[in-house]
XYZ file of C-alpha atoms in Angstrom:
472
model
C 83.653 -40.093 -23.512
C 87.287 -40.876 -23.175
C 86.812 -44.029 -21.215
C 84.018 -45.052 -23.810
C 85.971 -44.807 -26.789
C 88.823 -47.148 -25.123
C 86.139 -49.725 -24.196
C 84.680 -49.614 -27.555
C 80.826 -49.320 -28.451
C 80.105 -53.118 -28.269
C 81.757 -53.290 -24.427
C 79.695 -50.261 -23.337
C 76.011 -51.579 -24.601
C 77.193 -55.244 -22.908
C 78.112 -53.291 -19.553
C 74.942 -51.334 -19.752
C 72.977 -54.523 -20.135
C 74.513 -56.415 -17.389
C 73.999 -53.717 -15.195
C 70.208 -53.456 -15.990
C 70.078 -57.422 -15.238
C 71.766 -56.683 -11.843
C 69.432 -53.595 -10.909
C 66.329 -55.788 -11.734
C 67.140 -58.801 -9.616
C 68.027 -56.343 -6.861
C 64.879 -54.671 -7.332
C 63.092 -57.912 -7.162
C 64.623 -59.386 -4.049
C 63.674 -55.904 -2.341
C 60.020 -55.597 -3.514
C 59.511 -59.618 -2.860
C 56.411 -59.304 -5.045
C 55.283 -62.496 -6.768
C 51.889 -62.357 -8.714
C 49.794 -65.740 -8.550
C 46.390 -67.116 -9.352
C 46.232 -64.980 -12.597
C 42.706 -65.289 -13.990
C 40.398 -64.138 -16.965
C 36.724 -64.262 -16.785
C 34.416 -63.262 -19.607
C 30.852 -62.140 -18.378
C 27.852 -61.096 -20.814
C 24.384 -59.699 -20.019
C 21.711 -58.792 -22.679
C 18.505 -59.016 -24.494
C 17.658 -59.519 -28.073
C 14.893 -61.172 -29.983
C 12.215 -60.132 -32.706
C 8.759 -58.693 -31.914
C 6.010 -56.628 -33.811
C 2.982 -54.303 -32.942
C 0.106 -56.051 -34.878
C -2.043 -52.751 -34.676
C 0.673 -50.674 -35.448
C 1.947 -48.896 -38.710
C 3.461 -51.744 -40.905
C 3.457 -53.977 -38.044
C 6.243 -52.031 -36.700
C 7.284 -51.953 -32.903
C 7.881 -49.046 -30.855
C 8.263 -48.891 -27.225
C 4.761 -48.693 -25.163
C 5.529 -46.981 -22.069
C 5.014 -43.186 -21.459
C 7.458 -40.681 -22.711
C 9.889 -39.620 -19.912
C 9.622 -42.812 -17.703
C 12.050 -45.324 -19.840
C 11.590 -48.579 -18.686
C 9.379 -47.731 -15.774
C 6.114 -49.257 -16.472
C 7.837 -52.610 -17.586
C 10.781 -53.756 -19.791
C 9.347 -56.896 -21.613
C 9.193 -55.226 -25.071
C 12.886 -53.392 -24.590
C 15.032 -52.984 -27.349
C 18.176 -55.408 -28.146
C 21.165 -54.643 -26.165
C 24.106 -56.604 -25.396
C 27.126 -56.379 -23.119
C 30.089 -58.159 -22.832
C 32.326 -57.899 -19.668
C 35.935 -59.381 -19.846
C 38.241 -59.110 -16.753
C 41.227 -60.002 -15.357
C 41.467 -60.869 -11.745
C 45.074 -61.867 -9.786
C 46.386 -61.611 -6.472
C 49.554 -60.292 -5.699
C 50.951 -62.051 -2.441
C 53.790 -60.222 -0.708
C 56.221 -62.815 0.999
C 55.472 -62.895 4.641
C 52.316 -60.484 4.174
C 48.732 -60.749 3.250
C 47.631 -60.818 -0.341
C 45.231 -58.227 -2.132
C 42.822 -59.151 -4.493
C 42.622 -57.040 -7.707
C 40.514 -56.778 -10.691
C 40.568 -55.044 -13.991
C 37.168 -54.760 -15.858
C 36.059 -53.501 -19.156
C 32.344 -53.359 -20.260
C 31.398 -53.378 -24.170
C 27.961 -52.247 -24.809
C 26.080 -52.448 -28.002
C 22.645 -51.464 -29.211
C 20.814 -49.968 -31.847
C 20.187 -46.415 -31.976
C 17.341 -46.424 -34.742
C 15.101 -49.149 -33.114
C 15.917 -51.817 -35.461
C 16.963 -55.127 -34.383
C 20.885 -55.321 -33.492
C 21.349 -58.252 -36.377
C 19.627 -55.857 -38.987
C 22.072 -52.687 -38.616
C 25.583 -51.797 -38.565
C 28.040 -48.913 -37.905
C 27.435 -48.015 -41.584
C 23.476 -47.679 -40.878
C 21.820 -44.177 -40.481
C 21.717 -44.050 -36.650
C 22.810 -47.696 -36.643
C 24.835 -49.983 -34.263
C 26.105 -47.794 -31.096
C 29.277 -49.189 -29.273
C 29.685 -47.779 -25.678
C 32.583 -48.255 -22.849
C 30.721 -47.698 -19.724
C 33.339 -49.475 -17.478
C 37.080 -49.469 -17.608
C 38.543 -49.651 -14.092
C 40.879 -51.175 -11.469
C 39.658 -52.319 -8.165
C 41.524 -53.537 -5.258
C 39.999 -55.050 -2.150
C 41.344 -56.543 0.948
C 44.388 -54.379 0.425
C 47.184 -56.102 2.273
C 44.680 -58.200 4.201
C 43.015 -54.893 5.537
C 39.250 -53.709 5.122
C 40.182 -51.098 2.790
C 38.999 -50.988 -0.829
C 39.941 -48.526 -3.474
C 38.777 -48.194 -7.425
C 39.420 -45.877 -10.307
C 38.171 -45.487 -13.691
C 34.508 -45.577 -15.308
C 32.258 -48.260 -13.952
C 28.639 -49.031 -13.641
C 28.588 -48.349 -9.919
C 25.006 -49.293 -8.890
C 23.503 -51.609 -6.574
C 19.656 -52.610 -6.011
C 17.332 -52.108 -9.021
C 13.537 -52.882 -9.892
C 14.513 -55.286 -12.550
C 11.246 -55.754 -14.333
C 11.618 -52.347 -14.880
C 15.319 -52.101 -15.517
C 15.282 -48.875 -12.881
C 18.516 -48.658 -10.674
C 16.962 -46.279 -7.897
C 18.764 -44.233 -5.092
C 22.151 -44.862 -5.466
C 23.119 -45.273 -9.327
C 26.722 -43.636 -9.474
C 27.593 -44.638 -12.813
C 30.117 -42.594 -14.042
C 33.876 -41.864 -14.208
C 35.920 -40.953 -10.920
C 37.380 -42.780 -8.086
C 36.664 -44.216 -4.587
C 37.560 -45.915 -1.322
C 35.454 -47.951 1.216
C 36.526 -48.714 4.684
C 34.309 -51.652 6.075
C 30.623 -49.958 5.682
C 31.895 -46.392 4.760
C 32.442 -45.437 1.096
C 33.579 -42.123 -0.393
C 33.470 -41.210 -3.892
C 34.222 -38.539 -6.451
C 32.789 -38.389 -9.787
C 33.296 -36.299 -12.744
C 30.473 -36.607 -15.260
C 30.847 -33.561 -17.240
C 30.408 -34.158 -21.108
C 30.636 -32.377 -24.306
C 27.169 -33.725 -25.303
C 24.856 -31.855 -22.960
C 21.774 -32.914 -24.543
C 18.887 -32.933 -21.744
C 21.497 -32.409 -18.884
C 23.038 -29.266 -17.247
C 25.362 -27.635 -20.087
C 28.990 -27.733 -19.725
C 30.394 -27.047 -22.967
C 31.183 -23.633 -24.722
C 33.786 -22.084 -26.812
C 36.675 -19.686 -25.880
C 39.092 -17.789 -27.931
C 42.550 -17.348 -27.065
C 44.895 -15.511 -29.077
C 42.622 -15.198 -31.857
C 41.725 -19.295 -32.250
C 38.586 -20.518 -31.078
C 38.444 -23.849 -29.238
C 35.794 -25.948 -27.456
C 35.814 -25.856 -23.395
C 33.926 -28.037 -20.550
C 33.174 -26.864 -17.422
C 33.782 -29.936 -15.187
C 31.116 -30.895 -12.569
C 32.594 -32.479 -9.538
C 30.026 -34.653 -7.358
C 31.605 -35.904 -3.976
C 29.631 -38.812 -2.372
C 29.484 -40.182 1.007
C 27.734 -43.574 1.685
C 27.224 -45.221 5.197
C 25.774 -48.715 5.481
C 24.442 -49.948 9.185
C 23.931 -53.621 9.237
C 21.122 -54.725 11.766
C 20.878 -57.720 13.942
C 17.890 -59.173 11.681
C 20.527 -58.893 8.431
C 18.430 -55.659 7.647
C 20.407 -52.806 6.442
C 20.055 -49.123 6.585
C 22.028 -47.063 3.958
C 22.462 -43.308 4.219
C 23.292 -41.260 1.101
C 24.937 -37.734 0.913
C 26.176 -36.085 -2.118
C 27.352 -32.404 -3.167
C 27.643 -31.211 -6.435
C 29.607 -28.107 -7.819
C 30.262 -26.220 -11.373
C 32.323 -23.374 -11.458
C 31.688 -20.398 -13.492
C 33.481 -19.616 -16.781
C 35.545 -16.941 -17.966
C 34.040 -13.466 -19.343
C 36.067 -14.497 -22.624
C 33.766 -17.533 -23.186
C 31.260 -17.703 -25.735
C 28.423 -18.241 -23.226
C 28.297 -16.894 -19.619
C 27.696 -19.654 -17.098
C 27.701 -18.717 -13.462
C 28.834 -20.984 -10.664
C 26.084 -23.532 -9.101
C 25.964 -26.270 -6.425
C 23.565 -28.605 -5.047
C 23.058 -31.502 -2.156
C 21.424 -34.720 -2.122
C 20.457 -36.590 1.096
C 18.744 -40.008 1.132
C 18.136 -43.210 3.251
C 17.064 -46.815 1.892
C 16.180 -49.772 4.185
C 16.683 -53.313 3.014
C 15.009 -55.944 5.060
C 15.315 -59.690 4.092
C 12.063 -61.884 4.621
C 11.588 -65.505 6.007
C 9.311 -67.331 3.446
C 9.093 -70.921 2.416
C 11.710 -70.483 0.046
C 14.556 -67.962 0.628
C 15.346 -64.845 -1.028
C 12.630 -62.826 -0.096
C 13.057 -58.963 0.541
C 11.450 -55.642 1.143
C 13.233 -52.534 0.105
C 12.033 -49.204 0.532
C 13.888 -45.395 0.327
C 13.416 -41.996 -0.093
C 15.919 -39.539 -1.901
C 15.707 -35.810 -1.835
C 17.710 -33.418 -3.997
C 18.201 -29.353 -4.603
C 19.806 -27.440 -6.935
C 21.679 -28.732 -9.721
C 21.623 -32.033 -8.143
C 17.701 -32.453 -8.707
C 18.193 -35.155 -11.568
C 16.416 -38.289 -12.381
C 14.238 -38.480 -15.416
C 13.543 -40.529 -18.481
C 14.135 -43.804 -16.357
C 17.385 -42.568 -15.162
C 18.358 -41.766 -11.650
C 21.505 -39.867 -11.923
C 21.573 -36.916 -9.800
C 23.810 -35.041 -11.853
C 21.411 -34.944 -14.912
C 19.638 -31.785 -13.699
C 16.001 -31.157 -14.624
C 14.220 -28.279 -15.639
C 15.271 -24.839 -16.504
C 17.065 -22.269 -14.928
C 16.245 -19.284 -13.151
C 16.911 -15.553 -14.367
C 19.970 -15.602 -13.136
C 20.943 -18.949 -15.159
C 21.147 -20.922 -11.835
C 18.991 -23.788 -10.038
C 18.893 -22.066 -6.913
C 15.444 -23.175 -6.026
C 15.189 -26.613 -7.896
C 14.683 -29.987 -6.135
C 13.729 -33.377 -6.670
C 11.890 -35.945 -4.463
C 11.898 -39.809 -5.299
C 10.265 -42.469 -2.994
C 10.710 -46.384 -3.978
C 9.020 -49.417 -2.730
C 10.271 -52.918 -4.038
C 9.531 -56.190 -2.682
C 9.831 -59.978 -3.561
C 8.069 -62.958 -2.051
C 9.169 -66.416 -2.534
C 6.011 -67.635 -1.649
C 6.262 -71.353 -2.366
C 7.924 -73.975 -4.852
C 4.936 -73.084 -7.248
C 4.722 -69.032 -7.091
C 6.786 -65.872 -6.631
C 5.506 -62.424 -6.690
C 7.995 -58.996 -7.576
C 6.257 -55.696 -7.016
C 7.166 -51.907 -6.978
C 6.112 -48.588 -6.906
C 7.941 -45.341 -7.426
C 7.028 -41.591 -7.037
C 9.075 -38.809 -8.084
C 8.291 -35.066 -8.064
C 10.664 -32.718 -9.441
C 11.030 -28.872 -10.436
C 13.831 -26.878 -12.141
C 15.162 -23.624 -11.072
C 13.092 -21.405 -12.781
C 9.547 -20.197 -10.992
C 7.446 -21.512 -13.501
C 4.960 -24.061 -12.770
C 4.940 -25.086 -16.760
C 7.606 -24.345 -19.396
C 10.661 -21.811 -19.584
C 13.797 -21.113 -21.672
C 16.679 -23.565 -21.328
C 20.265 -22.368 -21.897
C 20.250 -23.147 -25.877
C 16.735 -21.307 -26.299
C 14.514 -24.060 -26.009
C 11.437 -24.510 -23.960
C 11.421 -27.124 -21.365
C 9.072 -28.538 -18.691
C 10.217 -26.805 -15.301
C 7.815 -29.417 -13.199
C 6.873 -33.001 -13.702
C 5.496 -35.903 -11.306
C 5.781 -39.574 -11.920
C 3.748 -42.336 -10.473
C 4.127 -45.962 -11.447
C 3.402 -49.332 -9.910
C 3.491 -52.792 -11.236
C 3.835 -56.347 -10.391
C 5.019 -59.631 -11.841
C 4.109 -62.680 -10.830
C 6.089 -66.129 -11.400
C 4.099 -69.651 -11.698
C 6.454 -72.466 -12.097
C 4.583 -74.819 -13.965
C 7.663 -77.079 -14.141
C 11.503 -76.789 -13.077
C 12.106 -75.602 -16.799
C 8.781 -73.953 -17.804
C 7.580 -70.882 -16.146
C 4.616 -68.470 -16.515
C 5.208 -64.726 -16.450
C 2.555 -62.419 -15.743
C 2.737 -58.503 -15.443
C 0.369 -55.577 -14.712
C 1.923 -51.998 -14.848
C 0.064 -48.607 -14.106
C 1.892 -45.302 -15.117
C 1.028 -41.551 -14.945
C 3.259 -38.894 -16.119
C 2.340 -35.081 -15.753
C 4.198 -32.566 -17.375
C 3.961 -28.741 -16.349
C 0.311 -27.633 -15.973
C -0.604 -30.471 -18.352
C -3.489 -32.980 -17.543
C -2.043 -36.487 -16.541
C -1.092 -39.220 -18.974
C -1.783 -42.561 -17.937
C -1.561 -46.281 -18.965
C -2.247 -49.618 -17.793
C -0.240 -52.503 -19.412
C -0.685 -55.973 -19.241
C 1.813 -58.598 -20.293
C 1.916 -62.519 -20.369
C 5.123 -64.644 -21.097
C 5.413 -68.447 -21.059
C 9.257 -68.700 -20.468
C 11.492 -71.370 -20.726
C 14.200 -71.591 -18.086
C 16.836 -74.255 -19.358
C 18.735 -74.181 -16.210
C 15.651 -75.912 -14.243
C 15.545 -73.337 -11.289
C 12.226 -72.469 -9.838
C 13.783 -68.842 -9.299
C 12.754 -65.345 -10.368
C 16.576 -64.944 -10.876
C 17.297 -68.045 -12.992
C 18.692 -67.114 -16.360
C 18.976 -67.600 -19.276
C 15.274 -66.921 -20.239
C 13.526 -67.594 -23.588
C 9.910 -65.969 -23.630
C 6.737 -65.720 -25.999
C 6.107 -62.079 -24.995
C 2.199 -60.530 -25.724
C 1.735 -57.079 -24.178
C -1.337 -54.905 -24.324
C -1.288 -51.252 -23.469
C -4.465 -48.858 -22.491
C -4.015 -45.273 -22.916
C -6.073 -42.404 -21.422
C -7.427 -39.533 -23.995
C -4.401 -37.202 -22.818
C -1.774 -39.748 -23.434
C -2.955 -40.719 -26.698
C -4.199 -37.272 -28.074
C -0.609 -35.682 -27.348
C 1.398 -38.700 -28.399
C 2.796 -39.586 -25.003
C 4.693 -42.656 -26.186
C 6.851 -43.619 -29.049
C 4.175 -45.965 -30.141
C 1.803 -43.314 -30.159
C 4.051 -40.921 -32.121
C 3.304 -43.303 -35.058
C -0.128 -44.704 -33.889
C -2.441 -42.306 -32.240
C -4.494 -45.172 -30.844
C -6.394 -46.072 -27.455
C -4.852 -49.380 -27.182
C -0.942 -50.586 -27.960
C 0.349 -53.975 -28.859
C 3.395 -56.231 -28.856
C 3.991 -59.793 -29.562
C 7.500 -61.425 -29.655
C 9.957 -64.232 -28.711
C 12.877 -62.882 -26.706
C 15.883 -64.120 -24.878
C 17.366 -62.410 -21.574
C 20.354 -63.575 -20.062
C 23.363 -62.713 -17.426
C 26.122 -64.951 -17.744
C 29.175 -64.520 -15.365
C-alpha cells in the first residue's frame, strides 16, 4: 500500500495495463495459434404450403396417417415446418503442426402446434407457433491432423432415413450429450431426461427439503457404442450397442421410482447398387431393445422414449421392442427412379398385460403394439425440371388385443424441380399434391387418424400445393 501511494493511482493503472499487454504477447508467442479461414454458413430445410380435405369437415385438413405412426405411411401432406441452420466454421492452425476443423452449429426450428399454416399463427395464438432449439453444439474433426473427432452439446445426431416417411431408423441419437470418434468407432453419452415426461418414461417429481418443496428430475444416462465395418464392395456394416440407466430417488420424494436399466443391440447393412445412373442402394437393419430402452413409437425411433406400462414394481424388466427395416433406391434410367421401404415393429411394455395397464400417473396405456408399413415412391422424369411423383403406402397398427387398424394411401404429385436435375434428391420442389386414403372398418369406427377424429369416413382426401427444400 505504501508503494502504491508513492506512485499514485494513475501510475498503478498504467503499469498494470502494460503488464497485461506484455503477458498477452508472451502467451501468444508461446501458444503460436492463429485462426484462419473463418467462414459463416446458413442452411435451411423445410416444407410449407396450403392444402385442404375436399370431403373433410369444413374442408379442414388433418393428417391422414394412422395414429401412432407419425409420418410412416407417407408425408406428402405433412404440416408446415422451417429449420434455420447458422454455423461458424474455422480452422485454427498451429504453426509447424496440423490443422483442426471446428464447427459451431445451431438449429432453430419453427412449426405450428395447432395444425394451422405457419403464416396464420403467432406465438400469441392458442397453441400457436412453436420454437425449438434441437441443435447447439461444437464439433472438432481431424484434431491436429489425427483421425479423432469430438463434439459436445445438443444435436440431431442421426444417419440414414426413409425420406418419403421422414423416418430416421436404427441410429437416431438426437439429444444432448457428448461423443468422440476414432476412425470408424464412435462412443456417445446422452442425457435425455425431461421435465415434460408426456408419453415417455417419467423423470420429474418433487422433493421437500427444510420445509420447501421444489421440482427434481431423475437423469437418464445413455451410453452408446457404434462400429462401422467397410467392405471391399463399398458396403458398410454398422454395429450398435446401448446401455440405459436411471437411478432411484430418495424416500423423501413425492413419488417413489426404483432404479431401472435397458440394453439395445442392432446391425445395419448398407450396400450400393450399380445401375445406369449412380446413387442406387439397399439398406436393411434390425434392432432389439430391452427394459427401459424399448422406445420407438409415433414415428420416432428414440430408444430412450420407453414404451408401455411398468410392472407391479414400477419397472420395465421384461419390456422389449424389435424393429426391422428394408429401404432401397433404384435409379434405373434417366427417365425413372423408384424408392421403397418396409418397417416392422413389435413392442411390449413392462407389465404382463397384453392389452392395457396403469401408467405412473394413473392413466391406462396400451402395453403391446405391432406396426407394419410398406410403401413405394416412383419418379418419372418427364423433363429435366418437370417430374411426376407417385406414392402408394399400406399401413397396419394393432394396439393391445384390439383388431388391426389399416389403411391404403395413394398420392400423385406433379412436381417442378427448378434446379433441373433428374435426381430423387434434387431440391427445392414445388408440388401439386393429391392424396386419397382408404381405411378399414376398425380404423374408421375407432377414429384411428387425426382426419378420422373429425371425419368418421371410409375415405380420406387431401389436395394442396407444397414446397420442400434443403439448402446448404
